[in-house]
Amino acid sequence: MDWKLLTNSAYVPFSGEREVCVVEGKSGKYYPGVRVENISYPLTIHADQSAISQCLSQGDQPQKLTAPKSFHIPEHRRQFWESDFSISFEFGDSLPSENWYNPFLKSDISVFPTLQKLLDQAVTPNSDFQVSCLLKISDGRYIRGVNVEFSDWQTGLCAERVAIATAYAFGVSSFDELFVHARKGEFVSPCGACRQVICEHFPNQPVHMFHGDLTESTIYSSYLLPYSFTSTDLNKT
Ligand code: THU
């Protein structure tokens, strides 16, 4: 991992602002984050939000955020991370050469038991409603995601969006299938915001939903979001 690789991994077709960062956890592990934009701009996932969510999903505590000098993290976000996690900030060029978090799972895992176990990693102080997600990437491996909540509800991310943001942070942008599970509730189904994000990254791939009652449904992503928002006025950079 180096800054150039990380910077190239940001998904910023609308602004071109290649916002990236690395978060160091208390465990000594490093979590990369890149900006992942959405055609509906407010659904954009920030680099810091992505890296800190990955860190917390590992039961780790974020301690230090390092970013290039060009990353202008807004004051309100910086204050939020400082007050809720006492994170320190460093702007510069130093990047670790090892001890990175590994979000990948091998292609031969059993999907449903893995999703069930993954629920334990969800960070849900507000809802106590755990969701897990596996994103199958084109080489057959999977990327993990769980929902991560913060005292500021709007900063939290659903499991699906954590998985997609993590994939980009690790340079993966080609996805085959998505698997989602929630133990509670009869029926699990991606929320509206996740549908918007899912459809931007895999417009017509299967989304498998493993429900709390142990039934399963599959739907192609294009059916999740009829009449979705698009506009050629939002020219890609
Ligand atoms: N949640 C997900 O993780 N995925 C969804 O598609 C639906 C909602 C999470 C978000 C929040 O942490 C909790 O469930 C309650 O909304």
Short mmCIF file of C-alpha atoms and ligand atoms in Angstrom, two decimals:
data_model
loop_
_atom_site.label_atom_id
_atom_site.label_comp_id
_atom_site.label_asym_id
_atom_site.label_seq_id
_atom_site.Cartn_x
_atom_site.Cartn_y
_atom_site.Cartn_z
CA MET A 1 0.00 0.00 0.00
CA ASP A 2 1.30 3.47 -0.83
CA TRP A 3 -0.31 6.90 -1.13
CA LYS A 4 -0.38 6.74 -4.91
CA LEU A 5 -2.21 3.41 -4.92
CA LEU A 6 -4.62 4.68 -2.29
CA THR A 7 -5.19 7.94 -4.12
CA ASN A 8 -5.89 6.11 -7.37
CA SER A 9 -8.46 3.95 -5.59
CA ALA A 10 -10.74 6.83 -4.59
CA TYR A 11 -14.05 6.84 -6.47
CA VAL A 12 -14.45 10.53 -7.22
CA PRO A 13 -16.02 10.85 -10.69
CA PHE A 14 -17.94 13.99 -9.70
CA SER A 15 -15.43 16.13 -7.82
CA GLY A 16 -12.06 14.64 -8.69
CA GLU A 17 -11.05 15.23 -5.06
CA ARG A 18 -8.94 12.21 -4.22
CA GLU A 19 -9.46 12.29 -0.46
CA VAL A 20 -7.60 9.44 1.29
CA CYS A 21 -6.36 8.63 4.79
CA VAL A 22 -5.04 5.84 6.99
CA VAL A 23 -6.23 5.13 10.52
CA GLU A 24 -4.05 3.39 13.07
CA GLY A 25 -5.90 1.26 15.60
CA LYS A 26 -4.88 0.58 19.18
CA SER A 27 -3.99 -2.96 18.06
CA GLY A 28 -1.28 -1.54 15.79
CA LYS A 29 -3.23 -2.39 12.63
CA TYR A 30 -3.76 0.13 9.83
CA TYR A 31 -7.03 0.79 8.02
CA PRO A 32 -7.09 2.67 4.70
CA GLY A 33 -9.96 4.91 3.64
CA VAL A 34 -10.78 6.58 0.34
CA ARG A 35 -13.60 8.88 -0.68
CA VAL A 36 -16.44 7.05 -2.45
CA GLU A 37 -18.80 9.50 -4.12
CA ASN A 38 -22.36 8.98 -5.23
CA ILE A 39 -24.36 10.67 -7.96
CA SER A 40 -26.63 11.74 -5.08
CA TYR A 41 -23.86 13.81 -3.50
CA PRO A 42 -25.01 13.61 0.16
CA LEU A 43 -24.52 9.83 0.05
CA THR A 44 -20.79 10.24 -0.46
CA ILE A 45 -18.67 8.20 1.97
CA HIS A 46 -15.69 10.11 3.34
CA ALA A 47 -12.21 8.57 3.59
CA ASP A 48 -12.13 9.09 7.39
CA GLN A 49 -15.63 7.63 7.83
CA SER A 50 -14.59 4.53 5.85
CA ALA A 51 -11.28 3.93 7.64
CA ILE A 52 -12.72 4.50 11.12
CA SER A 53 -15.70 2.22 10.41
CA GLN A 54 -13.37 -0.58 9.30
CA CYS A 55 -11.28 -0.12 12.44
CA LEU A 56 -14.30 -0.28 14.77
CA SER A 57 -15.71 -3.30 12.92
CA GLN A 58 -12.57 -5.19 13.97
CA GLY A 59 -13.19 -4.41 17.63
CA ASP A 60 -10.22 -2.05 17.38
CA GLN A 61 -10.02 1.55 18.64
CA PRO A 62 -9.03 4.30 16.20
CA GLN A 63 -6.11 6.30 17.61
CA LYS A 64 -4.42 8.24 14.86
CA LEU A 65 -5.47 9.42 11.42
CA THR A 66 -2.76 10.15 8.87
CA ALA A 67 -3.54 11.91 5.61
CA PRO A 68 -1.67 13.80 2.91
CA LYS A 69 -1.41 17.56 3.47
CA SER A 70 -3.88 18.10 0.62
CA PHE A 71 -6.74 16.44 2.56
CA HIS A 72 -8.81 19.24 4.10
CA ILE A 73 -10.97 17.40 6.59
CA PRO A 74 -13.79 19.78 7.60
CA GLU A 75 -13.49 21.10 11.14
CA HIS A 76 -16.80 19.59 12.32
CA ARG A 77 -15.71 16.08 11.29
CA ARG A 78 -12.30 16.51 12.87
CA GLN A 79 -13.86 17.73 16.11
CA PHE A 80 -16.30 14.84 16.09
CA TRP A 81 -13.55 12.22 15.80
CA GLU A 82 -11.49 14.01 18.43
CA SER A 83 -14.33 14.26 20.92
CA ASP A 84 -15.78 10.77 20.48
CA PHE A 85 -12.54 8.79 20.01
CA SER A 86 -9.68 11.14 21.02
CA ILE A 87 -8.16 10.53 17.59
CA SER A 88 -5.02 12.51 16.80
CA PHE A 89 -4.35 13.84 13.31
CA GLU A 90 -1.14 13.89 11.36
CA PHE A 91 -0.76 15.41 7.92
CA GLY A 92 2.27 14.19 6.07
CA ASP A 93 3.83 11.48 3.96
CA SER A 94 4.56 8.65 6.35
CA LEU A 95 2.79 5.38 5.56
CA PRO A 96 3.33 1.98 7.19
CA SER A 97 4.76 -0.78 5.04
CA GLU A 98 3.00 -3.61 6.89
CA ASN A 99 0.35 -4.61 9.43
CA TRP A 100 -2.61 -3.65 7.29
CA TYR A 101 -6.10 -4.90 8.08
CA ASN A 102 -7.08 -7.73 5.74
CA PRO A 103 -10.75 -7.42 4.71
CA PHE A 104 -10.66 -10.33 2.24
CA LEU A 105 -12.12 -13.80 2.77
CA LYS A 106 -11.24 -16.78 0.59
CA SER A 107 -13.55 -17.92 -2.20
CA ASP A 108 -14.26 -21.30 -0.52
CA ILE A 109 -16.04 -19.95 2.59
CA SER A 110 -19.63 -20.97 3.34
CA VAL A 111 -21.54 -17.76 2.90
CA PHE A 112 -24.40 -18.06 5.38
CA PRO A 113 -22.39 -19.28 8.42
CA THR A 114 -19.85 -16.55 7.69
CA LEU A 115 -22.59 -13.91 7.62
CA GLN A 116 -23.97 -15.24 10.90
CA LYS A 117 -20.57 -15.02 12.61
CA LEU A 118 -19.89 -11.61 11.13
CA LEU A 119 -22.94 -10.17 12.91
CA ASP A 120 -20.90 -10.20 16.13
CA GLN A 121 -18.63 -7.54 14.64
CA ALA A 122 -21.43 -5.02 14.03
CA VAL A 123 -21.08 -1.84 16.09
CA THR A 124 -24.62 -0.98 17.10
CA PRO A 125 -24.76 1.13 20.29
CA ASN A 126 -27.85 2.96 19.02
CA SER A 127 -30.01 0.31 17.39
CA ASP A 128 -28.80 -3.05 18.70
CA PHE A 129 -29.72 -4.22 15.19
CA GLN A 130 -26.81 -6.08 13.60
CA VAL A 131 -26.40 -6.43 9.85
CA SER A 132 -23.63 -8.27 8.00
CA CYS A 133 -22.65 -8.20 4.37
CA LEU A 134 -20.32 -10.06 2.04
CA LEU A 135 -19.34 -8.56 -1.26
CA LYS A 136 -18.16 -11.12 -3.79
CA ILE A 137 -15.47 -9.64 -6.00
CA SER A 138 -14.49 -10.73 -9.47
CA ASP A 139 -11.59 -12.99 -8.39
CA GLY A 140 -14.04 -15.05 -6.27
CA ARG A 141 -12.99 -13.68 -2.86
CA TYR A 142 -15.27 -11.77 -0.51
CA ILE A 143 -15.02 -8.46 1.32
CA ARG A 144 -16.65 -8.14 4.73
CA GLY A 145 -18.94 -5.43 6.00
CA VAL A 146 -21.04 -4.82 9.12
CA ASN A 147 -23.07 -1.81 10.17
CA VAL A 148 -21.18 0.74 12.27
CA GLU A 149 -23.04 3.36 14.30
CA PHE A 150 -21.80 6.55 15.96
CA SER A 151 -23.27 8.98 18.49
CA ASP A 152 -24.02 11.13 15.44
CA TRP A 153 -26.46 8.84 13.64
CA GLN A 154 -25.83 10.34 10.21
CA THR A 155 -22.16 9.41 10.32
CA GLY A 156 -23.00 5.71 10.68
CA LEU A 157 -22.82 3.35 7.74
CA CYS A 158 -24.90 0.33 6.84
CA ALA A 159 -23.15 -3.02 6.37
CA GLU A 160 -23.54 -2.82 2.58
CA ARG A 161 -21.87 0.60 2.42
CA VAL A 162 -19.04 -0.43 4.75
CA ALA A 163 -18.32 -3.37 2.41
CA ILE A 164 -18.36 -1.19 -0.71
CA ALA A 165 -16.22 1.56 0.89
CA THR A 166 -13.74 -1.06 2.15
CA ALA A 167 -13.50 -2.62 -1.31
CA TYR A 168 -12.54 0.73 -2.86
CA ALA A 169 -10.02 1.43 -0.08
CA PHE A 170 -8.31 -1.84 -1.04
CA GLY A 171 -8.35 -1.02 -4.75
CA VAL A 172 -11.30 -3.26 -5.68
CA SER A 173 -14.03 -1.78 -7.85
CA SER A 174 -15.44 -4.77 -9.69
CA PHE A 175 -18.17 -6.69 -7.88
CA ASP A 176 -20.15 -9.81 -8.73
CA GLU A 177 -22.68 -10.44 -5.96
CA LEU A 178 -23.80 -9.08 -2.63
CA PHE A 179 -24.99 -11.10 0.38
CA VAL A 180 -26.78 -9.46 3.33
CA HIS A 181 -28.00 -10.88 6.62
CA ALA A 182 -29.79 -9.60 9.73
CA ARG A 183 -30.74 -11.96 12.53
CA LYS A 184 -33.42 -9.72 13.94
CA GLY A 185 -36.49 -8.73 12.00
CA GLU A 186 -38.34 -11.16 9.78
CA PHE A 187 -37.05 -9.79 6.51
CA VAL A 188 -33.78 -8.07 5.61
CA SER A 189 -33.60 -5.76 2.64
CA PRO A 190 -31.13 -2.96 1.75
CA CYS A 191 -32.31 0.49 2.81
CA GLY A 192 -33.01 3.22 0.27
CA ALA A 193 -29.61 4.89 0.69
CA CYS A 194 -27.82 1.56 0.21
CA ARG A 195 -29.88 0.83 -2.90
CA GLN A 196 -28.67 4.09 -4.41
CA VAL A 197 -25.05 3.24 -3.57
CA ILE A 198 -25.36 -0.42 -4.62
CA CYS A 199 -26.83 0.52 -8.00
CA GLU A 200 -23.97 2.93 -8.74
CA HIS A 201 -21.38 0.18 -8.28
CA PHE A 202 -23.15 -2.89 -9.56
CA PRO A 203 -26.14 -1.93 -11.61
CA ASN A 204 -27.38 -5.40 -12.53
CA GLN A 205 -25.96 -8.08 -10.25
CA PRO A 206 -27.62 -10.44 -7.75
CA VAL A 207 -28.31 -9.25 -4.20
CA HIS A 208 -28.96 -12.20 -1.87
CA MET A 209 -30.86 -11.51 1.34
CA PHE A 210 -30.64 -14.02 4.20
CA HIS A 211 -33.56 -13.29 6.48
CA GLY A 212 -33.89 -13.74 10.22
CA ASP A 213 -36.41 -16.57 9.69
CA LEU A 214 -33.70 -18.48 7.70
CA THR A 215 -35.39 -17.96 4.33
CA GLU A 216 -33.48 -16.38 1.47
CA SER A 217 -34.42 -14.09 -1.41
CA THR A 218 -32.41 -12.95 -4.42
CA ILE A 219 -33.10 -9.88 -6.51
CA TYR A 220 -31.06 -8.19 -9.23
CA SER A 221 -29.86 -4.77 -8.16
CA SER A 222 -31.61 -2.96 -11.02
CA TYR A 223 -34.96 -4.10 -9.55
CA LEU A 224 -34.09 -2.59 -6.19
CA LEU A 225 -34.32 0.93 -7.47
CA PRO A 226 -36.86 1.62 -10.21
CA TYR A 227 -36.88 5.20 -11.59
CA SER A 228 -33.49 5.79 -9.98
CA PHE A 229 -31.85 9.20 -10.06
CA THR A 230 -29.45 9.78 -12.93
CA SER A 231 -28.53 12.92 -14.81
CA THR A 232 -26.15 13.60 -17.64
CA ASP A 233 -25.81 17.11 -16.17
CA LEU A 234 -23.65 15.61 -13.47
CA ASN A 235 -20.78 15.19 -15.85
CA LYS A 236 -18.13 12.81 -14.69
CA THR A 237 -14.73 14.47 -14.32
N1 THU B 1 -28.82 -1.24 8.33
C1 THU B 1 -27.91 -1.88 7.52
O1 THU B 1 -26.78 -2.12 7.93
N2 THU B 1 -28.31 -2.24 6.28
C2 THU B 1 -29.55 -1.99 5.78
O2 THU B 1 -29.77 -2.18 4.60
C3 THU B 1 -30.61 -1.53 6.67
C4 THU B 1 -30.15 -0.87 7.91
C5 THU B 1 -28.39 -0.85 9.68
C6 THU B 1 -28.14 0.64 9.82
C7 THU B 1 -28.29 0.84 11.30
O3 THU B 1 -27.05 0.56 11.91
C8 THU B 1 -29.31 -0.21 11.72
O4 THU B 1 -29.37 -1.16 10.66
C9 THU B 1 -30.70 0.36 11.96
O5 THU B 1 -31.08 1.19 10.94
#
